[in-house]
């Protein structure tokens, strides 16, 4: 049997004496879109730091395609929560940054990125600076820089968190279409229940800090989501149910059974 693309097994982490993650176990299969949904400050970005910055967990193991993460090289293209774009670099030079860091010459990096500007809704803005773009366009540019690195897995940390609600809804639709087309293996961190339900194949719900996985939910809704009344109604019911869990003061301990939310 092929191993999962990513497997976290009993990961615990603390900053000094502040426990942040407690026995986190999760998997992501190739081509799967998985969200980690949890309250602000629960430890979501810390989880991504463990994956990208190779800081060592206090306990537990991380495997990528069946090998310890330390042997897997740097398999993630990571879109950080903040400061994704450098304000002093033009959009074209922001989008090539990840490739240049990997050692690609700027000319080659530009040739790789430029044909994708249309698909990312950025046509004609190559020579502009980030401040001259709308918030949604800036996030699409940051996402372009991330996906063009052609890594086996994407890590997206609250990519739409700073956007207004309407722009965010538009970006979620767009990202779902892009994911259906490209089938990236992706892990998204968010505190937005609607966003998680709209985008994910599976959701891990985290408790407040120290974060434990309190639910794992399979979202079996047909794609694209949020277009027909039936899917919308089912999505809304799942959202309400997850919100109940997140707002409950006492969170269930331990590893949950997998639930199928749309059956
Ligand atoms: N470098 C750090 N040193 C000490 N505490 C930190 C550090 N980074 C984050 N924290 C704390 O760890 C907790 C989890 O942070 P974080 O992973 O950023 O949460 P989230 O991304 O879910 O909002 C928070 O209480 C935060 O204040
Ligand atoms: Mg965060």
Tab-separated table of N, CA, C and O in Angstrom, residues 150-236:
chain	number	residue	atom	x	y	z
A	150	UNK	N	6.470	23.925	-7.849
A	150	UNK	CA	6.348	22.548	-8.285
A	150	UNK	C	6.806	21.536	-7.235
A	150	UNK	O	7.466	20.547	-7.544
A	151	UNK	N	6.465	21.808	-5.998
A	151	UNK	CA	6.814	20.898	-4.902
A	151	UNK	C	5.712	19.859	-4.747
A	151	UNK	O	4.586	20.072	-5.193
A	152	UNK	N	6.001	18.743	-4.097
A	152	UNK	CA	4.982	17.702	-3.958
A	152	UNK	C	3.789	18.104	-3.104
A	152	UNK	O	2.744	17.468	-3.175
A	153	UNK	N	3.941	19.153	-2.282
A	153	UNK	CA	2.814	19.496	-1.410
A	153	UNK	C	2.787	20.985	-1.099
A	153	UNK	O	3.829	21.609	-0.892
A	154	UNK	N	1.561	21.553	-1.047
A	154	UNK	CA	1.370	22.963	-0.713
A	154	UNK	C	0.937	23.102	0.737
A	154	UNK	O	0.091	22.344	1.206
A	155	UNK	N	1.497	24.089	1.418
A	155	UNK	CA	1.047	24.449	2.764
A	155	UNK	C	0.579	25.898	2.714
A	155	UNK	O	1.372	26.791	2.394
A	156	UNK	N	-0.694	26.123	3.007
A	156	UNK	CA	-1.265	27.463	2.906
A	156	UNK	C	-1.746	27.908	4.289
A	156	UNK	O	-2.665	27.307	4.857
A	157	UNK	N	-1.112	28.944	4.819
A	157	UNK	CA	-1.451	29.394	6.179
A	157	UNK	C	-2.372	30.611	6.105
A	157	UNK	O	-1.919	31.725	5.846
A	158	UNK	N	-3.663	30.380	6.332
A	158	UNK	CA	-4.684	31.434	6.307
A	158	UNK	C	-4.503	32.380	5.122
A	158	UNK	O	-4.377	33.596	5.305
A	159	UNK	N	-4.531	31.838	3.901
A	159	UNK	CA	-4.197	32.677	2.741
A	159	UNK	C	-5.179	33.820	2.518
A	159	UNK	O	-4.808	34.830	1.916
A	160	UNK	N	-6.424	33.689	2.996
A	160	UNK	CA	-7.416	34.726	2.720
A	160	UNK	C	-7.839	35.457	3.984
A	160	UNK	O	-8.815	36.205	3.991
A	161	UNK	N	-7.103	35.257	5.065
A	161	UNK	CA	-7.504	35.782	6.372
A	161	UNK	C	-7.637	37.287	6.422
A	161	UNK	O	-8.467	37.821	7.155
A	162	UNK	N	-6.844	38.006	5.608
A	162	UNK	CA	-6.842	39.463	5.712
A	162	UNK	C	-7.811	40.117	4.721
A	162	UNK	O	-7.900	41.331	4.651
A	163	UNK	N	-8.552	39.306	3.965
A	163	UNK	CA	-9.411	39.867	2.918
A	163	UNK	C	-10.814	40.145	3.448
A	163	UNK	O	-11.277	39.486	4.380
A	164	UNK	N	-11.510	41.096	2.805
A	164	UNK	CA	-12.909	41.331	3.152
A	164	UNK	C	-13.741	40.111	2.737
A	164	UNK	O	-13.324	39.312	1.900
A	165	UNK	N	-14.941	39.998	3.310
A	165	UNK	CA	-15.732	38.771	3.162
A	165	UNK	C	-16.056	38.456	1.708
A	165	UNK	O	-15.993	37.296	1.287
A	166	UNK	N	-16.381	39.463	0.915
A	166	UNK	CA	-16.768	39.211	-0.470
A	166	UNK	C	-15.566	38.746	-1.294
A	166	UNK	O	-15.648	37.773	-2.048
A	167	UNK	N	-14.447	39.437	-1.123
A	167	UNK	CA	-13.229	39.035	-1.827
A	167	UNK	C	-12.833	37.622	-1.418
A	167	UNK	O	-12.436	36.800	-2.240
A	168	UNK	N	-12.963	37.343	-0.122
A	168	UNK	CA	-12.592	36.021	0.390
A	168	UNK	C	-13.449	34.931	-0.266
A	168	UNK	O	-12.939	33.904	-0.708
A	169	UNK	N	-14.763	35.176	-0.352
A	169	UNK	CA	-15.663	34.187	-0.970
A	169	UNK	C	-15.267	33.955	-2.428
A	169	UNK	O	-15.251	32.818	-2.907
A	170	UNK	N	-14.921	35.028	-3.123
A	170	UNK	CA	-14.494	34.892	-4.518
A	170	UNK	C	-13.207	34.099	-4.635
A	170	UNK	O	-13.056	33.247	-5.519
A	171	UNK	N	-12.280	34.348	-3.719
A	171	UNK	CA	-11.001	33.642	-3.734
A	171	UNK	C	-11.181	32.158	-3.418
A	171	UNK	O	-10.483	31.312	-3.965
A	172	UNK	N	-12.123	31.858	-2.524
A	172	UNK	CA	-12.375	30.445	-2.195
A	172	UNK	C	-12.902	29.697	-3.411
A	172	UNK	O	-12.481	28.576	-3.697
A	173	UNK	N	-13.836	30.315	-4.130
A	173	UNK	CA	-14.355	29.695	-5.363
A	173	UNK	C	-13.238	29.462	-6.363
A	173	UNK	O	-13.128	28.407	-6.969
A	174	UNK	N	-12.425	30.506	-6.524
A	174	UNK	CA	-11.331	30.432	-7.489
A	174	UNK	C	-10.348	29.331	-7.093
A	174	UNK	O	-9.927	28.521	-7.918
A	175	UNK	N	-9.988	29.273	-5.806
A	175	UNK	CA	-9.020	28.264	-5.364
A	175	UNK	C	-9.582	26.857	-5.558
A	175	UNK	O	-8.862	25.939	-5.951
A	176	UNK	N	-10.884	26.695	-5.312
A	176	UNK	CA	-11.469	25.364	-5.506
A	176	UNK	C	-11.385	24.951	-6.979
A	176	UNK	O	-11.035	23.807	-7.293
A	177	UNK	N	-11.668	25.895	-7.872
A	177	UNK	CA	-11.554	25.592	-9.309
A	177	UNK	C	-10.116	25.226	-9.673
A	177	UNK	O	-9.868	24.266	-10.409
A	178	UNK	N	-9.176	25.994	-9.148
A	178	UNK	CA	-7.762	25.741	-9.437
A	178	UNK	C	-7.350	24.372	-8.904
A	178	UNK	O	-6.611	23.637	-9.543
A	179	UNK	N	-7.825	24.045	-7.711
A	179	UNK	CA	-7.460	22.755	-7.118
A	179	UNK	C	-8.041	21.604	-7.940
A	179	UNK	O	-7.377	20.592	-8.178
A	180	UNK	N	-9.293	21.767	-8.400
A	180	UNK	CA	-9.903	20.700	-9.208
A	180	UNK	C	-9.125	20.471	-10.479
A	180	UNK	O	-9.005	19.354	-10.963
A	181	UNK	N	-8.590	21.555	-11.027
A	181	UNK	CA	-7.855	21.456	-12.279
A	181	UNK	C	-6.473	20.821	-12.048
A	181	UNK	O	-6.035	19.975	-12.805
A	182	UNK	N	-5.791	21.230	-10.992
A	182	UNK	CA	-4.390	20.836	-10.803
A	182	UNK	C	-4.197	19.689	-9.821
A	182	UNK	O	-3.150	19.059	-9.808
A	183	UNK	N	-5.197	19.453	-8.974
A	183	UNK	CA	-5.119	18.379	-7.977
A	183	UNK	C	-3.849	18.433	-7.134
A	183	UNK	O	-3.154	17.429	-6.961
A	184	UNK	N	-3.536	19.632	-6.659
A	184	UNK	CA	-2.413	19.750	-5.738
A	184	UNK	C	-2.714	18.970	-4.461
A	184	UNK	O	-3.848	18.894	-4.013
A	185	UNK	N	-1.683	18.398	-3.873
A	185	UNK	CA	-1.811	17.900	-2.506
A	185	UNK	C	-1.625	19.108	-1.599
A	185	UNK	O	-0.596	19.782	-1.668
A	186	UNK	N	-2.648	19.408	-0.809
A	186	UNK	CA	-2.599	20.684	-0.093
A	186	UNK	C	-3.087	20.558	1.340
A	186	UNK	O	-3.997	19.783	1.634
A	187	UNK	N	-2.439	21.332	2.198
A	187	UNK	CA	-2.903	21.467	3.565
A	187	UNK	C	-3.126	22.953	3.817
A	187	UNK	O	-2.238	23.772	3.575
A	188	UNK	N	-4.327	23.284	4.255
A	188	UNK	CA	-4.714	24.669	4.487
A	188	UNK	C	-4.984	24.863	5.968
A	188	UNK	O	-5.690	24.063	6.581
A	189	UNK	N	-4.432	25.899	6.525
A	189	UNK	CA	-4.718	26.260	7.906
A	189	UNK	C	-5.702	27.425	7.892
A	189	UNK	O	-5.522	28.384	7.146
A	190	UNK	N	-6.768	27.313	8.676
A	190	UNK	CA	-7.741	28.401	8.702
A	190	UNK	C	-8.510	28.410	10.018
A	190	UNK	O	-8.580	27.398	10.715
A	191	UNK	N	-9.067	29.589	10.365
A	191	UNK	CA	-10.026	29.608	11.473
A	191	UNK	C	-11.445	29.826	10.934
A	191	UNK	O	-12.383	30.017	11.704
A	192	UNK	N	-11.593	29.768	9.606
A	192	UNK	CA	-12.857	30.068	8.942
A	192	UNK	C	-13.569	28.762	8.593
A	192	UNK	O	-13.148	28.021	7.705
A	193	UNK	N	-14.646	28.469	9.319
A	193	UNK	CA	-15.351	27.195	9.155
A	193	UNK	C	-15.876	27.044	7.729
A	193	UNK	O	-15.734	25.996	7.092
A	194	UNK	N	-16.458	28.107	7.218
A	194	UNK	CA	-17.037	28.048	5.869
A	194	UNK	C	-15.966	27.735	4.829
A	194	UNK	O	-16.171	26.928	3.930
A	195	UNK	N	-14.832	28.391	5.003
A	195	UNK	CA	-13.729	28.173	4.069
A	195	UNK	C	-13.280	26.711	4.088
A	195	UNK	O	-13.065	26.096	3.040
A	196	UNK	N	-13.155	26.159	5.280
A	196	UNK	CA	-12.711	24.766	5.401
A	196	UNK	C	-13.704	23.817	4.741
A	196	UNK	O	-13.324	22.911	4.001
A	197	UNK	N	-14.993	24.026	4.987
A	197	UNK	CA	-16.011	23.130	4.410
A	197	UNK	C	-16.057	23.284	2.899
A	197	UNK	O	-16.204	22.313	2.160
A	198	UNK	N	-15.923	24.503	2.434
A	198	UNK	CA	-16.018	24.759	0.994
A	198	UNK	C	-14.867	24.112	0.230
A	198	UNK	O	-15.055	23.617	-0.883
A	199	UNK	N	-13.676	24.101	0.825
A	199	UNK	CA	-12.488	23.712	0.062
A	199	UNK	C	-12.029	22.271	0.281
A	199	UNK	O	-11.357	21.707	-0.575
A	200	UNK	N	-12.376	21.665	1.415
A	200	UNK	CA	-11.628	20.475	1.836
A	200	UNK	C	-12.263	19.155	1.452
A	200	UNK	O	-13.486	19.018	1.385
A	201	UNK	N	-11.403	18.148	1.278
A	201	UNK	CA	-11.845	16.758	1.280
A	201	UNK	C	-12.009	16.266	2.715
A	201	UNK	O	-12.859	15.438	3.007
A	202	UNK	N	-11.128	16.756	3.567
A	202	UNK	CA	-11.162	16.369	4.975
A	202	UNK	C	-10.759	17.546	5.841
A	202	UNK	O	-9.953	18.371	5.418
A	203	UNK	N	-11.316	17.584	7.055
A	203	UNK	CA	-10.993	18.657	7.994
A	203	UNK	C	-10.568	18.037	9.325
A	203	UNK	O	-11.240	17.136	9.839
A	204	UNK	N	-9.466	18.529	9.860
A	204	UNK	CA	-9.120	18.238	11.254
A	204	UNK	C	-9.479	19.462	12.084
A	204	UNK	O	-9.006	20.566	11.788
A	205	UNK	N	-10.303	19.260	13.098
A	205	UNK	CA	-10.693	20.368	13.969
A	205	UNK	C	-9.817	20.318	15.212
A	205	UNK	O	-9.704	19.272	15.868
A	206	UNK	N	-9.189	21.454	15.526
A	206	UNK	CA	-8.304	21.531	16.689
A	206	UNK	C	-8.995	22.226	17.849
A	206	UNK	O	-9.813	23.132	17.665
A	207	UNK	N	-8.632	21.818	19.051
A	207	UNK	CA	-9.094	22.492	20.263
A	207	UNK	C	-8.285	23.776	20.446
A	207	UNK	O	-7.266	23.961	19.794
A	208	UNK	N	-8.707	24.672	21.362
A	208	UNK	CA	-7.815	25.774	21.739
A	208	UNK	C	-6.517	25.224	22.323
A	208	UNK	O	-6.433	24.056	22.683
A	209	UNK	N	-5.492	26.082	22.388
A	209	UNK	CA	-4.177	25.666	22.864
A	209	UNK	C	-4.234	25.026	24.249
A	209	UNK	O	-4.953	25.549	25.102
A	210	UNK	N	-3.507	23.970	24.521
A	210	UNK	CA	-2.681	23.244	23.563
A	210	UNK	C	-3.536	22.435	22.590
A	210	UNK	O	-4.459	21.738	23.011
A	211	UNK	N	-3.221	22.563	21.305
A	211	UNK	CA	-4.083	21.996	20.274
A	211	UNK	C	-4.067	20.480	20.285
A	211	UNK	O	-3.011	19.855	20.276
A	212	UNK	N	-5.273	19.929	20.346
A	212	UNK	CA	-5.474	18.495	20.123
A	212	UNK	C	-6.436	18.367	18.946
A	212	UNK	O	-7.243	19.264	18.713
A	213	UNK	N	-6.364	17.256	18.240
A	213	UNK	CA	-7.358	17.001	17.196
A	213	UNK	C	-8.632	16.537	17.890
A	213	UNK	O	-8.638	15.496	18.544
A	214	UNK	N	-9.697	17.342	17.786
A	214	UNK	CA	-10.937	16.935	18.452
A	214	UNK	C	-11.944	16.309	17.492
A	214	UNK	O	-12.834	15.590	17.905
A	215	UNK	N	-11.795	16.590	16.200
A	215	UNK	CA	-12.646	15.898	15.214
A	215	UNK	C	-11.890	15.744	13.900
A	215	UNK	O	-11.068	16.597	13.548
A	216	UNK	N	-12.224	14.692	13.198
A	216	UNK	CA	-11.760	14.531	11.818
A	216	UNK	C	-12.998	14.287	10.974
A	216	UNK	O	-13.755	13.355	11.231
A	217	UNK	N	-13.229	15.151	9.990
A	217	UNK	CA	-14.480	15.105	9.241
A	217	UNK	C	-14.200	14.972	7.750
A	217	UNK	O	-13.455	15.768	7.180
A	218	UNK	N	-14.782	13.961	7.146
A	218	UNK	CA	-14.699	13.795	5.686
A	218	UNK	C	-15.829	14.609	5.061
A	218	UNK	O	-16.985	14.467	5.450
A	219	UNK	N	-15.487	15.475	4.131
A	219	UNK	CA	-16.511	16.288	3.462
A	219	UNK	C	-16.769	15.673	2.076
A	219	UNK	O	-15.989	15.870	1.147
A	220	UNK	N	-17.861	14.946	1.996
A	220	UNK	CA	-18.163	14.222	0.758
A	220	UNK	C	-19.055	15.017	-0.197
A	220	UNK	O	-19.730	14.436	-1.031
A	221	UNK	N	-19.093	16.307	-0.060
A	221	UNK	CA	-19.967	17.109	-0.925
A	221	UNK	C	-19.422	17.133	-2.347
A	221	UNK	O	-18.210	17.179	-2.554
A	222	UNK	N	-20.340	17.111	-3.339
A	222	UNK	CA	-19.882	17.182	-4.727
A	222	UNK	C	-19.229	18.532	-5.027
A	222	UNK	O	-19.529	19.535	-4.376
A	223	UNK	N	-18.290	18.517	-5.973
A	223	UNK	CA	-17.635	19.751	-6.399
A	223	UNK	C	-18.087	20.106	-7.808
A	223	UNK	O	-18.374	19.201	-8.598
A	224	UNK	N	-18.084	21.400	-8.176
A	224	UNK	CA	-17.772	22.544	-7.330
A	224	UNK	C	-18.871	22.781	-6.291
A	224	UNK	O	-20.032	22.519	-6.535
A	225	UNK	N	-18.456	23.301	-5.164
A	225	UNK	CA	-19.387	23.467	-4.056
A	225	UNK	C	-19.996	24.864	-4.059
A	225	UNK	O	-19.419	25.803	-4.563
A	226	UNK	N	-21.116	24.972	-3.399
A	226	UNK	CA	-21.706	26.293	-3.208
A	226	UNK	C	-22.362	26.853	-4.447
A	226	UNK	O	-22.562	28.055	-4.560
A	227	UNK	N	-22.687	25.975	-5.428
A	227	UNK	CA	-23.385	26.499	-6.604
A	227	UNK	C	-24.870	26.123	-6.569
A	227	UNK	O	-25.726	26.931	-6.873
A	228	UNK	N	-25.165	24.873	-6.187
A	228	UNK	CA	-26.574	24.484	-6.177
A	228	UNK	C	-27.118	24.473	-4.746
A	228	UNK	O	-26.378	24.327	-3.772
A	229	UNK	N	-28.437	24.620	-4.675
A	229	UNK	CA	-29.092	24.821	-3.378
A	229	UNK	C	-28.891	23.630	-2.440
A	229	UNK	O	-28.682	23.808	-1.238
A	230	UNK	N	-28.918	22.418	-2.995
A	230	UNK	CA	-28.785	21.232	-2.161
A	230	UNK	C	-27.408	21.165	-1.502
A	230	UNK	O	-27.278	20.962	-0.289
A	231	UNK	N	-26.346	21.369	-2.298
A	231	UNK	CA	-24.996	21.338	-1.741
A	231	UNK	C	-24.814	22.447	-0.713
A	231	UNK	O	-24.218	22.249	0.340
A	232	UNK	N	-25.341	23.632	-1.040
A	232	UNK	CA	-25.225	24.758	-0.114
A	232	UNK	C	-25.888	24.451	1.222
A	232	UNK	O	-25.334	24.752	2.287
A	233	UNK	N	-27.061	23.828	1.158
A	233	UNK	CA	-27.786	23.520	2.394
A	233	UNK	C	-27.023	22.489	3.221
A	233	UNK	O	-26.909	22.617	4.450
A	234	UNK	N	-26.469	21.485	2.552
A	234	UNK	CA	-25.708	20.459	3.278
A	234	UNK	C	-24.437	21.055	3.862
A	234	UNK	O	-24.041	20.746	4.982
A	235	UNK	N	-23.776	21.933	3.079
A	235	UNK	CA	-22.570	22.583	3.592
A	235	UNK	C	-22.893	23.426	4.825
A	235	UNK	O	-22.158	23.404	5.819
A	236	UNK	N	-24.018	24.133	4.765
A	236	UNK	CA	-24.396	24.989	5.897
A	236	UNK	C	-24.644	24.160	7.157
A	236	UNK	O	-24.289	24.569	8.270
